[in-house]
Coordinates of C-alpha atoms in Angstrom, one line a residue:
M1435 CA 37.2 86.3 -11.2
A1436 CA 33.8 85.2 -11.9
S1437 CA 30.5 84.0 -13.5
A1438 CA 26.5 84.0 -13.7
A1439 CA 23.3 83.1 -16.2
L1440 CA 20.7 80.9 -18.2
A1441 CA 18.8 79.4 -21.1
S1442 CA 15.6 78.9 -23.0
R1443 CA 13.0 76.5 -21.8
A1444 CA 10.8 73.8 -23.2
L1445 CA 8.4 73.5 -20.3
Q1446 CA 7.3 76.2 -17.9
P1447 CA 5.8 75.7 -14.4
P1448 CA 3.3 78.2 -13.0
R1449 CA 4.7 81.7 -12.9
R1450 CA 6.5 82.7 -9.7
H1451 CA 8.0 86.0 -8.6
C1452 CA 11.1 86.9 -6.7
A1453 CA 10.5 89.6 -4.1
P1454 CA 13.3 91.4 -2.3
S1455 CA 15.2 88.8 -0.4
T1456 CA 14.6 88.4 3.3
R1457 CA 16.4 85.1 3.9
R1458 CA 20.0 84.3 4.3
P1459 CA 21.5 84.7 0.8
R1460 CA 22.5 81.7 -1.2
G1461 CA 25.7 81.6 -3.1
P1462 CA 25.5 82.8 -6.6
P1463 CA 25.7 80.9 -9.9
T1464 CA 28.6 78.9 -11.2
T1465 CA 30.9 79.7 -14.1
S1466 CA 30.4 76.1 -15.0
T1467 CA 27.9 74.8 -17.4
A1468 CA 25.7 73.0 -14.9
P1469 CA 22.5 74.1 -13.1
W1470 CA 22.7 76.7 -10.5
P1471 CA 22.6 74.9 -7.2
R1472 CA 21.5 76.1 -3.8
R1473 CA 24.1 77.3 -1.2
R1474 CA 24.6 75.1 1.7
G1475 CA 22.0 75.7 4.4
A1476 CA 19.3 77.0 2.0
A1477 CA 16.0 75.5 2.8
A1478 CA 14.6 73.0 0.4
G1479 CA 12.0 74.6 -1.8
S1480 CA 13.2 78.1 -0.9
A1481 CA 14.4 78.9 -4.4
P1482 CA 11.5 80.7 -6.1
C1483 CA 13.6 81.4 -9.3
R1484 CA 16.0 78.6 -9.9
A1485 CA 18.2 79.3 -12.9
V1486 CA 19.4 76.7 -15.3
A1487 CA 22.7 77.2 -17.2
A1488 CA 22.7 77.1 -21.0
D1489 CA 25.4 74.6 -21.9
E1490 CA 24.3 71.4 -20.1
R1491 CA 20.9 72.1 -18.5
P1492 CA 19.0 69.1 -17.3
A1493 CA 15.7 67.9 -18.8
E1494 CA 13.7 69.5 -16.0
P1495 CA 11.6 72.7 -16.4
S1496 CA 13.2 76.0 -15.4
F1497 CA 11.4 79.0 -14.0
P1498 CA 10.2 82.0 -15.9
E1499 CA 12.9 83.8 -17.9
G1500 CA 13.0 86.6 -20.4
E1501 CA 15.2 87.1 -23.4
D1502 CA 18.8 85.9 -23.0
G1503 CA 17.7 83.8 -20.0
A1504 CA 17.1 86.7 -17.5
L1505 CA 14.7 85.8 -14.8
S1506 CA 11.6 87.9 -14.5
G1507 CA 10.7 89.0 -10.9
V1508 CA 8.5 91.6 -9.3
V1509 CA 10.1 94.2 -7.0
E1510 CA 8.0 95.1 -3.9
R1511 CA 8.0 98.8 -3.2
P1512 CA 9.7 99.8 -6.5
E1513 CA 11.2 103.0 -5.4
A1514 CA 14.3 104.0 -3.4
D1515 CA 16.7 106.9 -2.7
V1516 CA 19.4 105.0 -4.6
V1517 CA 19.0 102.0 -6.9
V1518 CA 22.2 99.8 -7.4
I1519 CA 22.3 97.7 -10.5
G1520 CA 24.2 94.5 -9.8
S1521 CA 25.3 92.7 -6.6
G1522 CA 29.0 92.2 -7.2
I1523 CA 31.3 93.2 -4.3
G1524 CA 31.5 96.8 -5.5
G1525 CA 27.7 97.1 -5.7
L1526 CA 27.2 95.4 -2.3
C1527 CA 29.8 97.6 -0.6
C1528 CA 28.2 100.7 -2.1
A1529 CA 24.7 99.6 -0.9
G1530 CA 25.9 98.6 2.5
L1531 CA 27.5 101.9 3.2
L1532 CA 24.4 103.8 1.8
A1533 CA 22.2 101.8 4.2
R1534 CA 24.6 102.6 7.0
Y1535 CA 24.2 106.3 6.0
N1536 CA 20.4 105.8 6.5
Q1537 CA 19.7 106.0 2.8
D1538 CA 16.8 103.9 1.3
V1539 CA 18.9 101.7 -1.0
L1540 CA 17.7 98.9 -3.3
V1541 CA 20.0 96.5 -5.1
L1542 CA 18.6 94.9 -8.2
E1543 CA 20.3 91.6 -9.1
S1544 CA 19.5 89.8 -12.4
H1545 CA 20.0 86.3 -11.0
D1546 CA 18.5 84.3 -8.3
R1547 CA 21.4 84.9 -5.9
P1548 CA 23.8 87.7 -5.1
G1549 CA 27.6 88.0 -5.4
G1550 CA 28.7 88.4 -9.0
A1551 CA 32.3 87.3 -9.4
A1552 CA 32.7 86.4 -5.8
H1553 CA 29.9 83.9 -5.4
S1554 CA 30.1 80.3 -4.4
F1555 CA 27.8 77.4 -5.4
D1556 CA 27.0 74.0 -4.3
I1557 CA 26.8 70.7 -6.3
K1558 CA 26.4 67.3 -4.6
G1559 CA 27.6 68.8 -1.3
F1560 CA 30.7 70.4 -2.9
N1561 CA 30.8 74.1 -2.2
F1562 CA 32.8 75.8 -5.0
D1563 CA 34.3 79.2 -5.4
S1564 CA 33.8 80.7 -8.8
G1565 CA 36.1 83.7 -8.5
P1566 CA 38.7 85.2 -6.2
S1567 CA 40.1 82.9 -3.6
L1568 CA 43.4 84.6 -2.6
F1569 CA 42.6 87.1 0.2
S1570 CA 44.5 89.1 2.9
G1571 CA 43.7 91.9 5.3
F1572 CA 40.3 90.7 6.6
Q1573 CA 41.5 91.0 10.2
S1574 CA 43.2 94.3 9.7
R1575 CA 41.7 97.4 11.3
G1576 CA 42.3 101.2 11.3
P1577 CA 43.3 103.6 8.6
Q1578 CA 45.6 101.2 6.7
A1579 CA 43.1 98.3 6.6
N1580 CA 42.0 96.6 3.4
P1581 CA 39.1 98.5 1.8
L1582 CA 36.8 95.5 2.0
A1583 CA 37.7 95.1 5.7
Q1584 CA 36.9 98.7 6.3
V1585 CA 33.4 98.4 4.7
L1586 CA 32.7 95.2 6.7
D1587 CA 33.9 97.0 9.9
A1588 CA 31.5 99.9 9.1
L1589 CA 28.7 97.4 8.8
G1590 CA 29.6 95.6 12.0
E1591 CA 30.2 92.4 10.1
S1592 CA 33.2 90.0 10.0
V1593 CA 34.3 87.0 8.0
P1594 CA 35.9 84.2 10.0
C1595 CA 39.1 83.1 8.2
A1596 CA 41.8 80.5 8.3
S1597 CA 45.3 81.9 8.0
Y1598 CA 48.3 80.5 6.1
D1599 CA 51.6 81.8 4.7
S1600 CA 52.5 80.0 1.5
W1601 CA 51.4 78.6 -1.9
M1602 CA 53.0 76.1 -4.3
V1603 CA 54.7 77.4 -7.4
Y1604 CA 55.4 75.4 -10.5
V1605 CA 57.7 77.4 -12.9
P1606 CA 60.2 76.4 -15.6
E1607 CA 63.0 76.7 -13.0
G1608 CA 61.3 74.0 -10.9
Q1609 CA 58.7 73.8 -8.1
F1610 CA 58.8 75.2 -4.6
L1611 CA 56.7 76.3 -1.7
S1612 CA 56.6 80.1 -1.9
R1613 CA 56.2 81.8 1.4
I1614 CA 55.1 85.4 2.1
G1615 CA 56.9 87.6 4.7
P1616 CA 60.1 89.6 4.5
T1617 CA 62.6 86.7 5.1
D1618 CA 61.0 83.4 4.1
F1619 CA 60.7 84.4 0.4
L1620 CA 64.3 85.4 0.5
K1621 CA 65.2 81.8 1.6
D1622 CA 63.1 80.4 -1.2
L1623 CA 64.9 82.6 -3.7
D1624 CA 68.3 81.6 -2.4
A1625 CA 67.4 77.9 -2.6
F1626 CA 65.7 77.8 -5.9
V1627 CA 67.0 80.8 -7.9
G1628 CA 70.2 82.1 -6.5
V1629 CA 71.9 84.8 -4.5
D1630 CA 71.6 87.3 -7.3
A1631 CA 67.8 87.1 -7.0
V1632 CA 68.0 87.5 -3.3
Q1633 CA 70.0 90.7 -3.5
E1634 CA 67.6 92.2 -6.1
W1635 CA 64.5 91.3 -4.1
K1636 CA 66.0 92.9 -1.0
K1637 CA 66.7 96.0 -3.0
L1638 CA 63.1 96.1 -4.2
L1639 CA 61.7 95.6 -0.7
D1640 CA 64.0 98.3 0.7
A1641 CA 62.6 100.7 -1.9
V1642 CA 58.9 100.0 -1.9
I1643 CA 58.1 99.2 1.8
P1644 CA 58.8 102.8 2.9
M1645 CA 56.6 103.9 0.0
S1646 CA 53.7 101.8 1.4
A1647 CA 53.1 104.3 4.3
A1648 CA 52.4 107.0 1.7
A1649 CA 50.3 104.6 -0.4
M1650 CA 48.2 103.7 2.6
A1651 CA 48.1 107.1 4.3
L1652 CA 44.7 107.9 2.9
P1653 CA 42.2 105.3 4.1
P1654 CA 40.0 104.1 1.2
L1655 CA 36.9 104.8 3.3
S1656 CA 37.8 108.5 3.5
I1657 CA 37.7 109.1 -0.3
R1658 CA 34.8 110.6 -2.1
G1659 CA 34.2 111.8 -5.6
D1660 CA 33.6 115.5 -5.0
L1661 CA 35.4 118.5 -3.4
G1662 CA 34.3 117.1 0.0
V1663 CA 37.4 114.9 -0.2
L1664 CA 39.5 117.9 0.8
S1665 CA 37.8 117.6 4.2
T1666 CA 37.3 113.8 4.6
A1667 CA 40.7 112.7 3.2
A1668 CA 43.2 115.5 2.5
G1669 CA 42.4 117.6 5.5
R1670 CA 41.8 114.8 7.9
Y1671 CA 44.9 112.7 7.0
A1672 CA 47.3 115.3 5.7
P1673 CA 49.6 115.1 8.8
S1674 CA 50.0 111.3 8.4
L1675 CA 50.5 111.6 4.7
L1676 CA 53.1 114.3 5.1
K1677 CA 54.9 112.3 7.8
S1678 CA 55.0 109.2 5.6
I1679 CA 56.5 111.3 2.8
L1680 CA 59.1 112.8 5.0
Q1681 CA 60.0 109.3 6.3
M1682 CA 60.9 108.4 2.8
G1683 CA 63.9 110.7 3.0
P1684 CA 65.1 113.5 0.7
Q1685 CA 63.5 111.8 -2.3
G1686 CA 60.1 111.5 -0.5
A1687 CA 58.1 113.8 -2.6
L1688 CA 59.5 112.3 -5.8
G1689 CA 58.8 108.8 -4.5
A1690 CA 55.2 109.7 -3.7
T1691 CA 54.7 110.8 -7.3
K1692 CA 56.0 107.5 -8.6
L1693 CA 53.0 105.9 -6.9
L1694 CA 50.9 107.2 -9.8
R1695 CA 53.2 105.7 -12.5
P1696 CA 53.7 102.2 -13.8
F1697 CA 55.4 99.8 -11.3
S1698 CA 57.9 98.9 -14.0
E1699 CA 59.4 102.4 -13.7
I1700 CA 60.3 101.7 -10.0
V1701 CA 61.7 98.3 -11.0
D1702 CA 63.8 99.8 -13.8
S1703 CA 65.1 102.6 -11.6
L1704 CA 66.5 100.0 -9.2
G1705 CA 68.3 98.3 -12.0
L1706 CA 66.7 94.9 -11.4
K1707 CA 67.8 92.5 -14.1
N1708 CA 67.4 89.0 -12.7
P1709 CA 65.0 87.2 -15.1
F1710 CA 63.1 85.3 -12.4
V1711 CA 62.6 88.5 -10.3
R1712 CA 61.3 90.4 -13.3
N1713 CA 59.0 87.5 -14.3
W1714 CA 57.8 87.1 -10.7
I1715 CA 57.0 90.8 -10.5
D1716 CA 55.1 90.6 -13.8
L1717 CA 53.1 87.6 -12.5
L1718 CA 52.1 89.3 -9.3
C1719 CA 51.1 92.5 -11.2
F1720 CA 49.0 90.5 -13.7
L1721 CA 47.2 88.4 -11.1
L1722 CA 46.3 91.5 -9.1
A1723 CA 45.7 94.1 -11.8
G1724 CA 45.1 92.3 -15.1
V1725 CA 48.3 93.9 -16.6
K1726 CA 52.0 93.3 -16.3
S1727 CA 54.3 95.6 -14.4
D1728 CA 54.6 98.1 -17.3
G1729 CA 50.8 98.8 -16.9
A1730 CA 50.2 98.2 -13.1
L1731 CA 49.7 101.2 -10.9
S1732 CA 52.6 101.5 -8.5
A1733 CA 50.4 102.5 -5.6
E1734 CA 48.4 99.2 -5.9
M1735 CA 51.6 97.1 -6.1
V1736 CA 53.3 98.9 -3.2
Y1737 CA 50.1 98.3 -1.2
M1738 CA 50.3 94.6 -2.1
F1739 CA 54.0 94.3 -1.1
A1740 CA 53.2 95.8 2.3
E1741 CA 50.4 93.3 2.7
W1742 CA 52.4 90.3 1.7
Y1743 CA 56.1 91.0 2.5
K1744 CA 56.0 92.8 5.8
P1745 CA 56.7 91.1 9.2
G1746 CA 53.9 89.0 10.5
C1747 CA 51.9 89.1 7.3
L1748 CA 49.5 86.2 6.5
L1749 CA 47.1 85.2 3.8
E1750 CA 43.5 84.4 4.7
Y1751 CA 40.7 82.3 3.4
P1752 CA 37.0 82.5 4.6
L1753 CA 36.2 79.3 6.5
E1754 CA 32.9 79.0 4.8
G1755 CA 34.2 79.9 1.3
S1756 CA 34.2 83.1 -0.7
G1757 CA 30.4 83.2 -0.5
A1758 CA 30.8 84.1 3.2
I1759 CA 32.0 87.5 2.1
I1760 CA 28.8 88.0 0.1
D1761 CA 26.7 86.7 3.0
A1762 CA 28.4 89.2 5.4
L1763 CA 27.8 92.2 3.0
V1764 CA 24.1 91.2 2.5
R1765 CA 23.6 90.9 6.2
G1766 CA 25.1 94.4 6.6
I1767 CA 22.8 95.8 4.0
K1768 CA 19.7 94.3 5.6
K1769 CA 20.8 95.2 9.1
F1770 CA 20.6 98.9 8.2
G1771 CA 17.3 98.6 6.3
G1772 CA 18.7 98.2 2.7
R1773 CA 17.0 95.8 0.3
L1774 CA 18.1 93.2 -2.2
A1775 CA 15.8 92.2 -5.1
L1776 CA 16.8 89.0 -6.8
C1777 CA 15.6 87.9 -10.3
S1778 CA 15.3 91.5 -11.2
H1779 CA 17.0 92.0 -14.6
V1780 CA 17.5 95.6 -15.5
E1781 CA 16.8 96.2 -19.2
K1782 CA 17.1 99.9 -19.4
I1783 CA 18.2 103.0 -17.4
L1784 CA 15.6 105.6 -17.6
I1785 CA 16.6 109.2 -18.4
E1786 CA 14.2 112.1 -18.0
N1787 CA 15.2 115.7 -18.5
G1788 CA 18.8 114.6 -18.9
R1789 CA 18.9 112.9 -15.5
A1790 CA 18.9 109.2 -14.5
V1791 CA 15.7 108.7 -12.6
G1792 CA 15.1 104.9 -12.6
V1793 CA 15.3 101.7 -14.4
K1794 CA 13.0 99.4 -16.4
L1795 CA 13.2 95.7 -15.6
Q1796 CA 12.8 93.0 -18.2
S1797 CA 9.5 92.2 -16.6
G1798 CA 8.3 95.7 -17.7
Q1799 CA 8.2 97.0 -14.1
I1800 CA 9.6 100.5 -13.5
V1801 CA 11.7 101.1 -10.4
R1802 CA 12.3 104.8 -9.5
A1803 CA 15.3 106.4 -7.8
R1804 CA 14.9 109.6 -6.0
K1805 CA 18.6 110.5 -5.7
A1806 CA 20.8 108.3 -7.9
I1807 CA 21.3 105.1 -10.0
V1808 CA 24.6 103.2 -9.4
S1809 CA 25.7 100.7 -12.0
N1810 CA 27.9 97.8 -10.9
A1811 CA 28.0 96.5 -14.5
S1812 CA 31.0 97.0 -16.7
M1813 CA 31.4 100.2 -18.6
W1814 CA 30.4 98.5 -21.9
D1815 CA 27.3 96.9 -20.4
T1816 CA 26.3 100.1 -18.6
L1817 CA 26.5 101.9 -22.0
D1818 CA 24.1 99.3 -23.5
L1819 CA 21.6 100.1 -20.7
L1820 CA 21.4 103.7 -21.7
P1821 CA 19.3 105.3 -24.4
P1822 CA 21.7 106.1 -27.3
D1823 CA 20.6 109.7 -27.6
A1824 CA 21.2 110.4 -23.9
V1825 CA 24.9 109.6 -24.0
P1826 CA 27.4 112.3 -25.1
R1827 CA 29.3 111.1 -28.2
S1828 CA 32.7 111.7 -26.5
Y1829 CA 31.8 109.4 -23.6
K1830 CA 30.4 106.7 -25.9
D1831 CA 33.6 106.8 -28.0
K1832 CA 35.8 106.7 -24.9
V1833 CA 34.1 103.6 -23.6
K1834 CA 34.1 101.8 -26.9
A1835 CA 37.8 102.6 -27.3
T1836 CA 38.8 101.2 -23.9
P1837 CA 40.8 98.0 -24.4
Q1838 CA 39.6 94.9 -22.7
C1839 CA 41.3 92.1 -20.8
E1840 CA 40.5 88.7 -22.2
S1841 CA 38.2 86.1 -20.6
F1842 CA 38.6 82.8 -18.6
M1843 CA 38.5 79.1 -18.7
H1844 CA 37.3 77.4 -15.5
L1845 CA 37.6 73.9 -14.1
H1846 CA 35.7 72.9 -11.0
L1847 CA 36.3 69.4 -9.5
G1848 CA 35.1 67.4 -6.5
F1849 CA 37.1 64.3 -5.6
D1850 CA 38.1 62.0 -2.8
V1851 CA 41.1 63.1 -0.7
E1852 CA 42.8 59.8 -1.6
N1853 CA 42.9 61.1 -5.2
A1854 CA 45.5 63.7 -4.2
R1855 CA 48.9 64.0 -2.5
E1856 CA 48.7 63.9 1.3
D1857 CA 50.5 67.2 1.8
L1858 CA 48.2 69.1 -0.5
G1859 CA 48.2 72.9 0.0
I1860 CA 45.4 75.4 -0.7
H1861 CA 46.9 77.4 -3.6
H1862 CA 49.0 76.5 -6.6
I1863 CA 50.4 78.6 -9.5
V1864 CA 51.6 77.0 -12.7
V1865 CA 53.6 78.9 -15.3
N1866 CA 54.5 76.9 -18.4
D1867 CA 56.9 79.2 -20.2
W1868 CA 58.2 82.6 -19.0
K1869 CA 59.2 83.5 -22.6
K1870 CA 55.6 83.6 -23.7
G1871 CA 54.7 86.1 -21.0
V1872 CA 52.4 85.8 -18.1
D1873 CA 49.6 87.3 -20.1
A1874 CA 49.8 84.7 -22.9
D1875 CA 46.9 82.4 -23.3
Q1876 CA 47.2 78.8 -22.1
N1877 CA 50.4 79.7 -20.2
V1878 CA 49.4 80.4 -16.5
V1879 CA 46.9 78.4 -14.4
L1880 CA 45.8 79.1 -10.9
I1881 CA 44.5 76.4 -8.7
S1882 CA 42.6 76.7 -5.4
V1883 CA 41.7 73.8 -3.1
P1884 CA 39.9 75.6 -0.3
S1885 CA 38.7 72.5 1.4
V1886 CA 42.2 72.1 2.7
L1887 CA 41.4 74.9 5.2
G1888 CA 37.7 75.6 5.0
N1889 CA 34.9 74.1 7.1
G1890 CA 32.3 71.9 5.4
L1891 CA 33.3 72.9 1.9
A1892 CA 33.1 69.3 0.7
P1893 CA 31.6 66.1 2.0
P1894 CA 33.7 64.1 4.5
G1895 CA 36.8 62.7 3.0
K1896 CA 36.4 64.9 -0.1
H1897 CA 38.1 67.9 -1.6
V1898 CA 36.8 70.8 -3.8
L1899 CA 39.0 72.4 -6.4
H1900 CA 38.8 75.5 -8.7
A1901 CA 41.3 76.0 -11.5
Y1902 CA 41.3 78.8 -14.0
T1903 CA 43.3 80.7 -16.6
P1904 CA 43.5 84.3 -15.2
G1905 CA 41.9 86.5 -17.8
T1906 CA 44.0 85.2 -20.7
E1907 CA 41.5 83.2 -22.8
P1908 CA 40.7 84.9 -26.1
F1909 CA 37.0 85.5 -26.5
S1910 CA 37.5 85.6 -30.3
L1911 CA 38.0 81.8 -30.3
W1912 CA 34.5 81.3 -28.9
E1913 CA 32.6 84.1 -30.5
G1914 CA 29.5 82.9 -32.4
L1915 CA 29.7 79.3 -31.3
D1916 CA 26.5 77.4 -30.5
R1917 CA 26.8 76.2 -26.9
K1918 CA 24.9 73.0 -27.8
S1919 CA 27.1 72.2 -30.8
A1920 CA 29.7 69.5 -31.1
E1921 CA 32.3 72.2 -32.1
Y1922 CA 31.7 74.0 -28.8
R1923 CA 32.1 70.7 -26.8
R1924 CA 35.3 69.9 -28.8
L1925 CA 36.8 73.4 -28.1
K1926 CA 36.0 73.1 -24.4
E1927 CA 37.8 69.8 -24.2
E1928 CA 40.8 71.2 -26.1
R1929 CA 41.1 74.5 -24.2
S1930 CA 40.6 72.9 -20.8
E1931 CA 43.4 70.5 -21.2
V1932 CA 46.0 73.0 -19.9
M1933 CA 44.0 73.2 -16.6
W1934 CA 43.7 69.4 -16.3
K1935 CA 47.5 69.0 -16.8
A1936 CA 48.2 71.7 -14.2
V1937 CA 45.8 69.9 -11.7
E1938 CA 47.6 66.7 -12.3
L1939 CA 50.9 68.4 -11.6
A1940 CA 49.6 69.9 -8.4
L1941 CA 47.8 66.9 -7.0
G1942 CA 50.4 64.4 -7.8
P1943 CA 50.5 60.9 -9.3
R1944 CA 47.5 59.7 -7.2
F1945 CA 45.1 62.0 -9.1
S1946 CA 42.8 60.4 -11.7
R1947 CA 40.4 62.4 -13.8
E1948 CA 38.0 59.5 -14.0
K1949 CA 37.7 59.3 -10.2
C1950 CA 36.3 62.8 -9.8
D1951 CA 32.8 63.0 -8.4
V1952 CA 32.1 66.4 -10.0
K1953 CA 33.7 67.8 -13.2
L1954 CA 32.6 71.1 -14.6
V1955 CA 34.2 73.2 -17.4
G1956 CA 33.4 76.9 -18.0
S1957 CA 34.3 78.8 -21.1
P1958 CA 34.3 82.5 -22.0
L1959 CA 30.8 82.1 -23.3
T1960 CA 29.8 80.7 -19.9
H1961 CA 31.6 83.7 -18.3
K1962 CA 29.8 86.2 -20.6
R1963 CA 26.4 84.6 -20.1
F1964 CA 26.6 84.1 -16.4
L1965 CA 28.1 87.4 -15.5
R1966 CA 26.5 89.4 -18.3
R1967 CA 30.0 90.7 -19.1
N1968 CA 30.7 92.2 -22.5
R1969 CA 32.7 89.5 -24.3
G1970 CA 33.2 87.7 -21.0
T1971 CA 36.0 90.2 -20.1
Y1972 CA 38.0 90.4 -16.9
G1973 CA 37.7 94.1 -17.1
P1974 CA 39.4 97.2 -18.7
A1975 CA 43.1 96.7 -19.8
I1976 CA 44.0 100.2 -18.7
K1977 CA 47.8 100.7 -18.4
A1978 CA 49.1 103.2 -15.8
G1979 CA 51.0 106.0 -17.4
E1980 CA 49.0 105.7 -20.6
A1981 CA 45.5 106.2 -19.2
T1982 CA 43.6 106.2 -16.0
F1983 CA 40.5 104.4 -14.8
P1984 CA 37.4 106.6 -15.0
G1985 CA 36.0 108.1 -11.9
Q1986 CA 32.6 107.0 -10.5
A1987 CA 30.6 109.9 -11.9
T1988 CA 29.3 109.9 -15.5
P1989 CA 28.2 112.7 -17.9
I1990 CA 24.6 111.9 -17.0
P1991 CA 23.5 113.6 -13.7
Q1992 CA 22.5 111.1 -11.0
L1993 CA 24.2 108.2 -12.7
F1994 CA 27.3 106.7 -11.1
C1995 CA 29.3 103.6 -11.7
C1996 CA 31.3 101.3 -9.4
G1997 CA 33.3 98.1 -9.9
D1998 CA 36.3 97.2 -11.9
S1999 CA 35.5 99.7 -14.7
T2000 CA 36.2 102.6 -12.4
F2001 CA 39.0 103.8 -10.2
P2002 CA 40.9 102.2 -8.5
G2003 CA 40.5 99.3 -11.0
I2004 CA 40.5 95.5 -11.0
G2005 CA 40.7 93.3 -7.9
V2006 CA 38.7 92.8 -4.7
P2007 CA 40.2 95.7 -2.7
A2008 CA 39.8 98.0 -5.7
V2009 CA 36.2 97.2 -6.4
A2010 CA 35.3 97.5 -2.7
A2011 CA 36.9 100.9 -2.6
S2012 CA 35.0 102.0 -5.7
G2013 CA 31.7 101.1 -4.1
A2014 CA 32.7 103.0 -1.0
I2015 CA 33.6 106.1 -3.0
V2016 CA 30.2 106.3 -4.6
A2017 CA 28.4 105.8 -1.3
N2018 CA 30.5 108.5 0.3
T2019 CA 29.9 110.9 -2.6
L2020 CA 26.1 110.6 -2.3
V2021 CA 25.9 111.8 1.3
S2022 CA 27.0 115.0 3.0
V2023 CA 30.6 115.6 4.3
S2024 CA 29.3 115.7 7.8
Q2025 CA 27.7 112.2 7.5
H2026 CA 30.8 110.9 5.9
S2027 CA 33.0 112.3 8.7
E2028 CA 30.7 110.9 11.4
L2029 CA 31.1 107.4 9.9
L2030 CA 34.9 107.7 9.8
D2031 CA 34.8 108.7 13.5
A2032 CA 32.5 105.8 14.3
V2033 CA 34.7 103.2 12.8
G2034 CA 37.9 104.8 14.2
I2035 CA 39.8 105.7 11.1

């Protein structure tokens, strides 16, 4: 989940330009309302386009911006085979693989740092995550690896991680340390819920774990968006896919088709009735896919169960924070000759003779694409970049009719370790009322304290914390508010209270709000402005069984999309896969097959 953005200015220093980045990337902007800080390790004075957030910017001059706070930069060598708009994980995965395929690729990022939703940022020595913080599969290899791990492997990059196996859960039934793995969670259920829940969870695992082989039989890196997929995926992995289906028994083929249906259908078919089990499944689905079990794709959930509830499974956290993932992807892009241009806000996608041929930056500069444009923006924001007369009415209507997930509230804190319980864990989930539903606003809060495991994420003797409501904050409450107004400040205080209370529950009686060194609150307006996301949305609220996520191609030749508005959907593994699919589609089948051979999948 995420953030990124800026403001107007009163004073303006001499104009500076951002050229394609050649130095180690700094973590991207915060979802907070404070200035964008430098990443740890960035040289002093090395930020040619420092951005200032809108809500609480300091009384110092900012660097040149255009309308809506976009930074104006100049792109050196404004031409490439493929131009990628946006440097979220999907866009970076796409660009990295294209560079690996020896394509001349240029990533255009509106802000002064890359990363989109997965950036990290530094304030007073506290290194904060602004988005996803629950990871697994970084160390996996081979055909069944996590899509992001497969892309990093293809780029010859890695992300050093700490491993752990549990998180704290605070639910109406009580609080307990929830452990992953096939047996430990059963012990938790037995102790805190009852034998009924244990039996139903066993029944669920017995049904879905065999399905996971089929769900993971086609490596994400093998998929492409044209008929070449018959060679790179279906033909290459058909034997393993058939074997996994046969291993599912007489109902194997039927079980495989269920992977394309809502996960609730599998749950219902098993006759699972225990309220806690049903609520827990809904919670996992919502956190991973943005919808409850009646809308989550079974294949995605089956994959998750295999990742979290198989023998020997572990969760992982990057030792240097989530920004280390972005650093690794950017290193991979540059290693193979790709380019990243920061402070390069795309104002318009250029269409000539019905084809996407380039982009116009807010600075007025034109950047040409010889082969393709790839948008890592949301479907709604991509539509806004296109000339209205170039878009088929049917496509426009479909995008506008696609339902959206809601937005976020964020709370970032830096505090002394003495301000929290001694046995503090890295992750905490707070559910206030199951009856309201996990998708109700102000009901679920996620908390991450990565300094428990990470290296140098906070000053000595300090902790860093990120709490957020997971895509449940209604944008309508905030729409039209002036971010400088007393009304806006009052609403931020009111709507952030649920996060403060969750933090107090997780950190224990020693915690004091007044003793925090850093306190930052981000609202849906912050989210919209920093990420340039339509209405600050988490992404499309597309339910399996009712609709499908769009593919990566668009009705406009040479224009492709990746990210959470395209198949496979929302979540880090999904957006990484979407970027890979576009990259694979833009090269020949032989190049694609050679890469699969090279990385051993």
